[in-house]
JSON list of C-alpha atoms in Angstrom, two decimals:
[
{"chain": "A", "resi": 146, "resn": "UNK", "atom": "CA", "xyz": [107.66, -9.27, -135.27]},
{"chain": "A", "resi": 147, "resn": "UNK", "atom": "CA", "xyz": [108.21, -12.73, -135.77]},
{"chain": "A", "resi": 148, "resn": "UNK", "atom": "CA", "xyz": [111.58, -13.78, -138.12]},
{"chain": "A", "resi": 149, "resn": "UNK", "atom": "CA", "xyz": [110.83, -17.56, -138.13]},
{"chain": "A", "resi": 150, "resn": "UNK", "atom": "CA", "xyz": [110.28, -18.12, -142.38]},
{"chain": "A", "resi": 151, "resn": "UNK", "atom": "CA", "xyz": [107.73, -21.01, -143.26]},
{"chain": "A", "resi": 152, "resn": "UNK", "atom": "CA", "xyz": [110.67, -23.24, -143.77]},
{"chain": "A", "resi": 153, "resn": "UNK", "atom": "CA", "xyz": [112.08, -22.84, -140.18]},
{"chain": "A", "resi": 154, "resn": "UNK", "atom": "CA", "xyz": [108.42, -23.38, -138.70]},
{"chain": "A", "resi": 155, "resn": "UNK", "atom": "CA", "xyz": [107.96, -26.45, -141.06]},
{"chain": "A", "resi": 156, "resn": "UNK", "atom": "CA", "xyz": [111.31, -28.21, -140.44]},
{"chain": "A", "resi": 157, "resn": "UNK", "atom": "CA", "xyz": [112.14, -30.20, -143.21]},
{"chain": "A", "resi": 158, "resn": "UNK", "atom": "CA", "xyz": [110.43, -29.27, -146.01]},
{"chain": "A", "resi": 159, "resn": "UNK", "atom": "CA", "xyz": [110.88, -33.09, -147.56]},
{"chain": "A", "resi": 160, "resn": "UNK", "atom": "CA", "xyz": [109.15, -34.63, -144.24]},
{"chain": "A", "resi": 161, "resn": "UNK", "atom": "CA", "xyz": [105.75, -31.56, -145.19]},
{"chain": "A", "resi": 162, "resn": "UNK", "atom": "CA", "xyz": [104.74, -33.29, -148.93]},
{"chain": "A", "resi": 163, "resn": "UNK", "atom": "CA", "xyz": [101.47, -31.16, -149.08]},
{"chain": "A", "resi": 164, "resn": "UNK", "atom": "CA", "xyz": [104.34, -27.65, -149.04]},
{"chain": "A", "resi": 165, "resn": "UNK", "atom": "CA", "xyz": [106.01, -29.46, -152.09]},
{"chain": "A", "resi": 166, "resn": "UNK", "atom": "CA", "xyz": [104.77, -28.50, -155.65]},
{"chain": "A", "resi": 167, "resn": "UNK", "atom": "CA", "xyz": [103.76, -31.54, -158.31]},
{"chain": "A", "resi": 168, "resn": "UNK", "atom": "CA", "xyz": [106.47, -32.38, -160.17]},
{"chain": "A", "resi": 169, "resn": "UNK", "atom": "CA", "xyz": [106.65, -30.96, -163.85]},
{"chain": "A", "resi": 170, "resn": "UNK", "atom": "CA", "xyz": [107.49, -32.81, -166.76]},
{"chain": "A", "resi": 171, "resn": "UNK", "atom": "CA", "xyz": [111.18, -32.00, -166.52]},
{"chain": "A", "resi": 172, "resn": "UNK", "atom": "CA", "xyz": [112.12, -30.51, -162.87]},
{"chain": "A", "resi": 173, "resn": "UNK", "atom": "CA", "xyz": [114.68, -27.67, -162.27]},
{"chain": "A", "resi": 174, "resn": "UNK", "atom": "CA", "xyz": [114.23, -27.49, -158.74]},
{"chain": "A", "resi": 175, "resn": "UNK", "atom": "CA", "xyz": [115.28, -29.36, -155.74]},
{"chain": "A", "resi": 176, "resn": "UNK", "atom": "CA", "xyz": [111.57, -29.52, -154.60]},
{"chain": "A", "resi": 177, "resn": "UNK", "atom": "CA", "xyz": [110.49, -30.32, -158.18]},
{"chain": "A", "resi": 178, "resn": "UNK", "atom": "CA", "xyz": [113.63, -33.05, -158.02]},
{"chain": "A", "resi": 179, "resn": "UNK", "atom": "CA", "xyz": [111.70, -34.75, -155.01]},
{"chain": "A", "resi": 180, "resn": "UNK", "atom": "CA", "xyz": [108.72, -34.27, -156.61]},
{"chain": "A", "resi": 181, "resn": "UNK", "atom": "CA", "xyz": [109.73, -36.88, -159.01]},
{"chain": "A", "resi": 182, "resn": "UNK", "atom": "CA", "xyz": [111.49, -39.24, -157.28]},
{"chain": "A", "resi": 183, "resn": "UNK", "atom": "CA", "xyz": [107.91, -39.33, -155.17]},
{"chain": "A", "resi": 184, "resn": "UNK", "atom": "CA", "xyz": [106.23, -39.62, -158.07]},
{"chain": "A", "resi": 185, "resn": "UNK", "atom": "CA", "xyz": [108.31, -42.56, -159.72]},
{"chain": "A", "resi": 186, "resn": "UNK", "atom": "CA", "xyz": [108.48, -43.62, -156.18]},
{"chain": "A", "resi": 187, "resn": "UNK", "atom": "CA", "xyz": [104.44, -44.25, -156.37]},
{"chain": "A", "resi": 188, "resn": "UNK", "atom": "CA", "xyz": [104.18, -45.56, -159.76]},
{"chain": "A", "resi": 189, "resn": "UNK", "atom": "CA", "xyz": [105.40, -49.48, -158.35]},
{"chain": "A", "resi": 190, "resn": "UNK", "atom": "CA", "xyz": [104.32, -50.65, -162.16]},
{"chain": "A", "resi": 191, "resn": "UNK", "atom": "CA", "xyz": [106.87, -48.61, -164.24]},
{"chain": "A", "resi": 192, "resn": "UNK", "atom": "CA", "xyz": [110.01, -49.79, -162.08]},
{"chain": "A", "resi": 193, "resn": "UNK", "atom": "CA", "xyz": [108.95, -52.96, -160.00]},
{"chain": "A", "resi": 194, "resn": "UNK", "atom": "CA", "xyz": [108.76, -55.59, -163.31]},
{"chain": "A", "resi": 195, "resn": "UNK", "atom": "CA", "xyz": [112.40, -54.69, -163.64]},
{"chain": "A", "resi": 196, "resn": "UNK", "atom": "CA", "xyz": [114.21, -55.32, -160.51]},
{"chain": "A", "resi": 197, "resn": "UNK", "atom": "CA", "xyz": [117.05, -57.44, -160.46]},
{"chain": "A", "resi": 198, "resn": "UNK", "atom": "CA", "xyz": [119.53, -59.04, -157.78]},
{"chain": "A", "resi": 199, "resn": "UNK", "atom": "CA", "xyz": [123.24, -59.71, -158.66]},
{"chain": "A", "resi": 200, "resn": "UNK", "atom": "CA", "xyz": [124.94, -61.74, -155.88]},
{"chain": "A", "resi": 201, "resn": "UNK", "atom": "CA", "xyz": [127.90, -60.45, -157.00]},
{"chain": "A", "resi": 202, "resn": "UNK", "atom": "CA", "xyz": [127.53, -56.65, -157.27]},
{"chain": "A", "resi": 203, "resn": "UNK", "atom": "CA", "xyz": [124.64, -53.92, -156.60]},
{"chain": "A", "resi": 204, "resn": "UNK", "atom": "CA", "xyz": [122.22, -54.35, -159.68]},
{"chain": "A", "resi": 205, "resn": "UNK", "atom": "CA", "xyz": [121.80, -50.89, -161.59]},
{"chain": "A", "resi": 206, "resn": "UNK", "atom": "CA", "xyz": [119.37, -49.64, -164.20]},
{"chain": "A", "resi": 207, "resn": "UNK", "atom": "CA", "xyz": [119.10, -46.49, -166.10]},
{"chain": "A", "resi": 208, "resn": "UNK", "atom": "CA", "xyz": [114.91, -45.43, -165.54]},
{"chain": "A", "resi": 209, "resn": "UNK", "atom": "CA", "xyz": [114.85, -42.36, -167.17]},
{"chain": "A", "resi": 210, "resn": "UNK", "atom": "CA", "xyz": [116.76, -39.55, -168.63]},
{"chain": "A", "resi": 211, "resn": "UNK", "atom": "CA", "xyz": [115.42, -35.85, -168.98]},
{"chain": "A", "resi": 212, "resn": "UNK", "atom": "CA", "xyz": [117.48, -32.56, -169.91]},
{"chain": "A", "resi": 213, "resn": "UNK", "atom": "CA", "xyz": [120.45, -32.79, -167.60]},
{"chain": "A", "resi": 214, "resn": "UNK", "atom": "CA", "xyz": [119.26, -35.33, -165.56]},
{"chain": "A", "resi": 215, "resn": "UNK", "atom": "CA", "xyz": [119.29, -39.29, -165.00]},
{"chain": "A", "resi": 216, "resn": "UNK", "atom": "CA", "xyz": [116.86, -41.66, -162.85]},
{"chain": "A", "resi": 217, "resn": "UNK", "atom": "CA", "xyz": [118.96, -44.59, -161.67]},
{"chain": "A", "resi": 218, "resn": "UNK", "atom": "CA", "xyz": [117.16, -47.97, -160.25]},
{"chain": "A", "resi": 219, "resn": "UNK", "atom": "CA", "xyz": [119.19, -50.13, -157.74]},
{"chain": "A", "resi": 220, "resn": "UNK", "atom": "CA", "xyz": [118.86, -53.48, -155.99]},
{"chain": "A", "resi": 221, "resn": "UNK", "atom": "CA", "xyz": [120.84, -54.43, -153.32]},
{"chain": "A", "resi": 222, "resn": "UNK", "atom": "CA", "xyz": [121.10, -57.58, -151.51]},
{"chain": "A", "resi": 223, "resn": "UNK", "atom": "CA", "xyz": [122.15, -57.95, -148.07]},
{"chain": "A", "resi": 224, "resn": "UNK", "atom": "CA", "xyz": [125.99, -57.09, -147.07]},
{"chain": "A", "resi": 225, "resn": "UNK", "atom": "CA", "xyz": [125.93, -54.96, -150.48]},
{"chain": "A", "resi": 226, "resn": "UNK", "atom": "CA", "xyz": [127.59, -51.37, -150.24]},
{"chain": "A", "resi": 227, "resn": "UNK", "atom": "CA", "xyz": [128.78, -48.53, -152.10]},
{"chain": "A", "resi": 228, "resn": "UNK", "atom": "CA", "xyz": [131.61, -47.85, -150.25]},
{"chain": "A", "resi": 229, "resn": "UNK", "atom": "CA", "xyz": [132.23, -44.13, -148.98]},
{"chain": "A", "resi": 230, "resn": "UNK", "atom": "CA", "xyz": [131.93, -41.47, -152.37]},
{"chain": "A", "resi": 231, "resn": "UNK", "atom": "CA", "xyz": [130.53, -38.49, -153.44]},
{"chain": "A", "resi": 232, "resn": "UNK", "atom": "CA", "xyz": [128.91, -37.53, -156.71]},
{"chain": "A", "resi": 233, "resn": "UNK", "atom": "CA", "xyz": [131.18, -35.05, -158.17]},
{"chain": "A", "resi": 234, "resn": "UNK", "atom": "CA", "xyz": [129.72, -32.29, -159.62]},
{"chain": "A", "resi": 235, "resn": "UNK", "atom": "CA", "xyz": [125.62, -33.87, -159.05]},
{"chain": "A", "resi": 236, "resn": "UNK", "atom": "CA", "xyz": [122.94, -32.92, -156.66]},
{"chain": "A", "resi": 237, "resn": "UNK", "atom": "CA", "xyz": [120.47, -35.79, -156.22]},
{"chain": "A", "resi": 238, "resn": "UNK", "atom": "CA", "xyz": [117.61, -36.82, -154.56]},
{"chain": "A", "resi": 239, "resn": "UNK", "atom": "CA", "xyz": [117.42, -40.42, -153.34]},
{"chain": "A", "resi": 240, "resn": "UNK", "atom": "CA", "xyz": [114.67, -42.55, -151.91]},
{"chain": "A", "resi": 241, "resn": "UNK", "atom": "CA", "xyz": [114.21, -46.22, -150.70]},
{"chain": "A", "resi": 242, "resn": "UNK", "atom": "CA", "xyz": [111.64, -48.32, -152.54]},
{"chain": "A", "resi": 243, "resn": "UNK", "atom": "CA", "xyz": [111.49, -51.82, -150.64]},
{"chain": "A", "resi": 244, "resn": "UNK", "atom": "CA", "xyz": [113.89, -53.04, -147.54]},
{"chain": "A", "resi": 245, "resn": "UNK", "atom": "CA", "xyz": [115.97, -50.64, -145.21]},
{"chain": "A", "resi": 246, "resn": "UNK", "atom": "CA", "xyz": [119.37, -49.02, -146.34]},
{"chain": "A", "resi": 247, "resn": "UNK", "atom": "CA", "xyz": [121.55, -47.76, -143.69]},
{"chain": "A", "resi": 248, "resn": "UNK", "atom": "CA", "xyz": [123.25, -44.28, -144.27]},
{"chain": "A", "resi": 249, "resn": "UNK", "atom": "CA", "xyz": [126.60, -43.54, -143.17]},
{"chain": "A", "resi": 250, "resn": "UNK", "atom": "CA", "xyz": [128.12, -39.94, -142.89]},
{"chain": "A", "resi": 251, "resn": "UNK", "atom": "CA", "xyz": [129.97, -37.90, -140.89]},
{"chain": "A", "resi": 252, "resn": "UNK", "atom": "CA", "xyz": [127.03, -36.87, -139.47]},
{"chain": "A", "resi": 253, "resn": "UNK", "atom": "CA", "xyz": [126.34, -40.27, -138.31]},
{"chain": "A", "resi": 254, "resn": "UNK", "atom": "CA", "xyz": [124.02, -43.24, -139.30]},
{"chain": "A", "resi": 255, "resn": "UNK", "atom": "CA", "xyz": [120.58, -43.68, -140.16]},
{"chain": "A", "resi": 256, "resn": "UNK", "atom": "CA", "xyz": [118.38, -46.81, -141.15]},
{"chain": "A", "resi": 257, "resn": "UNK", "atom": "CA", "xyz": [116.16, -45.82, -144.25]},
{"chain": "A", "resi": 258, "resn": "UNK", "atom": "CA", "xyz": [113.32, -46.78, -144.54]},
{"chain": "A", "resi": 259, "resn": "UNK", "atom": "CA", "xyz": [110.46, -46.99, -148.09]},
{"chain": "A", "resi": 260, "resn": "UNK", "atom": "CA", "xyz": [109.43, -43.58, -148.37]},
{"chain": "A", "resi": 261, "resn": "UNK", "atom": "CA", "xyz": [112.89, -41.97, -146.89]},
{"chain": "A", "resi": 262, "resn": "UNK", "atom": "CA", "xyz": [113.72, -38.99, -149.07]},
{"chain": "A", "resi": 263, "resn": "UNK", "atom": "CA", "xyz": [117.40, -38.03, -149.14]},
{"chain": "A", "resi": 264, "resn": "UNK", "atom": "CA", "xyz": [118.47, -34.52, -151.00]},
{"chain": "A", "resi": 265, "resn": "UNK", "atom": "CA", "xyz": [122.43, -33.91, -151.42]},
{"chain": "A", "resi": 266, "resn": "UNK", "atom": "CA", "xyz": [124.97, -31.60, -152.69]},
{"chain": "A", "resi": 267, "resn": "UNK", "atom": "CA", "xyz": [127.53, -31.76, -154.36]},
{"chain": "A", "resi": 268, "resn": "UNK", "atom": "CA", "xyz": [130.64, -33.33, -152.07]},
{"chain": "A", "resi": 269, "resn": "UNK", "atom": "CA", "xyz": [128.29, -34.77, -149.75]},
{"chain": "A", "resi": 270, "resn": "UNK", "atom": "CA", "xyz": [130.32, -37.37, -148.76]},
{"chain": "A", "resi": 271, "resn": "UNK", "atom": "CA", "xyz": [128.56, -41.02, -147.70]},
{"chain": "A", "resi": 272, "resn": "UNK", "atom": "CA", "xyz": [128.47, -44.91, -148.02]},
{"chain": "A", "resi": 273, "resn": "UNK", "atom": "CA", "xyz": [124.69, -46.52, -148.56]},
{"chain": "A", "resi": 274, "resn": "UNK", "atom": "CA", "xyz": [124.75, -50.40, -146.85]},
{"chain": "A", "resi": 275, "resn": "UNK", "atom": "CA", "xyz": [122.05, -53.37, -146.88]},
{"chain": "A", "resi": 276, "resn": "UNK", "atom": "CA", "xyz": [123.30, -54.11, -143.62]},
{"chain": "A", "resi": 277, "resn": "UNK", "atom": "CA", "xyz": [119.21, -55.95, -143.30]},
{"chain": "A", "resi": 278, "resn": "UNK", "atom": "CA", "xyz": [118.65, -59.46, -143.91]},
{"chain": "A", "resi": 279, "resn": "UNK", "atom": "CA", "xyz": [115.97, -58.76, -146.63]},
{"chain": "A", "resi": 280, "resn": "UNK", "atom": "CA", "xyz": [117.18, -57.36, -150.68]},
{"chain": "A", "resi": 281, "resn": "UNK", "atom": "CA", "xyz": [116.67, -53.63, -151.27]},
{"chain": "A", "resi": 282, "resn": "UNK", "atom": "CA", "xyz": [115.91, -51.39, -153.77]},
{"chain": "A", "resi": 283, "resn": "UNK", "atom": "CA", "xyz": [116.40, -47.58, -154.11]},
{"chain": "A", "resi": 284, "resn": "UNK", "atom": "CA", "xyz": [115.88, -44.80, -156.65]},
{"chain": "A", "resi": 285, "resn": "UNK", "atom": "CA", "xyz": [117.92, -42.16, -157.27]},
{"chain": "A", "resi": 286, "resn": "UNK", "atom": "CA", "xyz": [117.89, -38.68, -159.76]},
{"chain": "A", "resi": 287, "resn": "UNK", "atom": "CA", "xyz": [121.48, -37.01, -160.41]},
{"chain": "A", "resi": 288, "resn": "UNK", "atom": "CA", "xyz": [121.44, -33.84, -161.81]},
{"chain": "A", "resi": 289, "resn": "UNK", "atom": "CA", "xyz": [123.81, -32.86, -163.85]},
{"chain": "A", "resi": 290, "resn": "UNK", "atom": "CA", "xyz": [123.38, -37.06, -164.98]},
{"chain": "A", "resi": 291, "resn": "UNK", "atom": "CA", "xyz": [126.61, -38.58, -162.90]},
{"chain": "A", "resi": 292, "resn": "UNK", "atom": "CA", "xyz": [129.48, -38.23, -164.88]},
{"chain": "A", "resi": 293, "resn": "UNK", "atom": "CA", "xyz": [132.25, -38.29, -161.62]},
{"chain": "A", "resi": 294, "resn": "UNK", "atom": "CA", "xyz": [131.84, -40.45, -158.19]},
{"chain": "A", "resi": 295, "resn": "UNK", "atom": "CA", "xyz": [134.79, -39.73, -156.13]},
{"chain": "A", "resi": 296, "resn": "UNK", "atom": "CA", "xyz": [135.43, -42.59, -153.95]},
{"chain": "A", "resi": 297, "resn": "UNK", "atom": "CA", "xyz": [136.73, -41.91, -150.25]},
{"chain": "A", "resi": 298, "resn": "UNK", "atom": "CA", "xyz": [139.07, -43.58, -147.63]},
{"chain": "A", "resi": 299, "resn": "UNK", "atom": "CA", "xyz": [137.72, -43.43, -144.26]},
{"chain": "A", "resi": 300, "resn": "UNK", "atom": "CA", "xyz": [139.47, -40.48, -144.01]},
{"chain": "A", "resi": 301, "resn": "UNK", "atom": "CA", "xyz": [137.38, -38.95, -146.84]},
{"chain": "A", "resi": 302, "resn": "UNK", "atom": "CA", "xyz": [140.64, -38.40, -148.83]},
{"chain": "A", "resi": 303, "resn": "UNK", "atom": "CA", "xyz": [139.20, -38.71, -152.75]},
{"chain": "A", "resi": 304, "resn": "UNK", "atom": "CA", "xyz": [140.35, -41.20, -155.89]},
{"chain": "A", "resi": 305, "resn": "UNK", "atom": "CA", "xyz": [138.48, -40.46, -158.75]},
{"chain": "A", "resi": 306, "resn": "UNK", "atom": "CA", "xyz": [136.23, -43.14, -160.41]},
{"chain": "A", "resi": 307, "resn": "UNK", "atom": "CA", "xyz": [133.53, -42.96, -163.05]},
{"chain": "A", "resi": 308, "resn": "UNK", "atom": "CA", "xyz": [130.10, -44.43, -163.63]},
{"chain": "A", "resi": 309, "resn": "UNK", "atom": "CA", "xyz": [126.63, -43.92, -162.18]},
{"chain": "A", "resi": 310, "resn": "UNK", "atom": "CA", "xyz": [125.83, -44.67, -158.63]},
{"chain": "A", "resi": 311, "resn": "UNK", "atom": "CA", "xyz": [125.65, -48.19, -159.48]},
{"chain": "A", "resi": 312, "resn": "UNK", "atom": "CA", "xyz": [128.21, -50.58, -158.29]},
{"chain": "A", "resi": 313, "resn": "UNK", "atom": "CA", "xyz": [129.71, -51.55, -161.48]},
{"chain": "A", "resi": 314, "resn": "UNK", "atom": "CA", "xyz": [132.43, -49.72, -162.02]},
{"chain": "A", "resi": 315, "resn": "UNK", "atom": "CA", "xyz": [131.46, -46.99, -159.28]},
{"chain": "A", "resi": 316, "resn": "UNK", "atom": "CA", "xyz": [129.36, -47.62, -155.89]},
{"chain": "A", "resi": 317, "resn": "UNK", "atom": "CA", "xyz": [126.46, -45.92, -155.03]}
]
């Protein structure tokens, strides 16, 4: 008897798009939120004209809201970063739309290029940085909508900040 599940055989489900369902108008599952992110990312005309760059902080714009979720568009100039943080009680899916971002977690460091999707659960601590020479743009979905974003020291002792994964009062 074969004990391997389809997921074990397929590996990372986000790397196998044909296994994901098309997004519903109001997603309710991680796979549907991943589909929403892919759909929004592919619709360049819906977000590209909104992007701005700010030399003093990461720029952000709430692109959409739905029942229990928010979609944020962020821009990152070279050298801008989020600081180490988690997303409170929110789950999330995010992707790089343009440029390259580097994510630092306890598991290591990974360069993320356009089309790369990341999924995280509450409590997942990371730092995102644009350490490339070109600007970057990313798209983030939080469910429930982002209300807390505890900041962490490099050793992960948290202090709480409030606001979107944005960089004004808090950071992505």
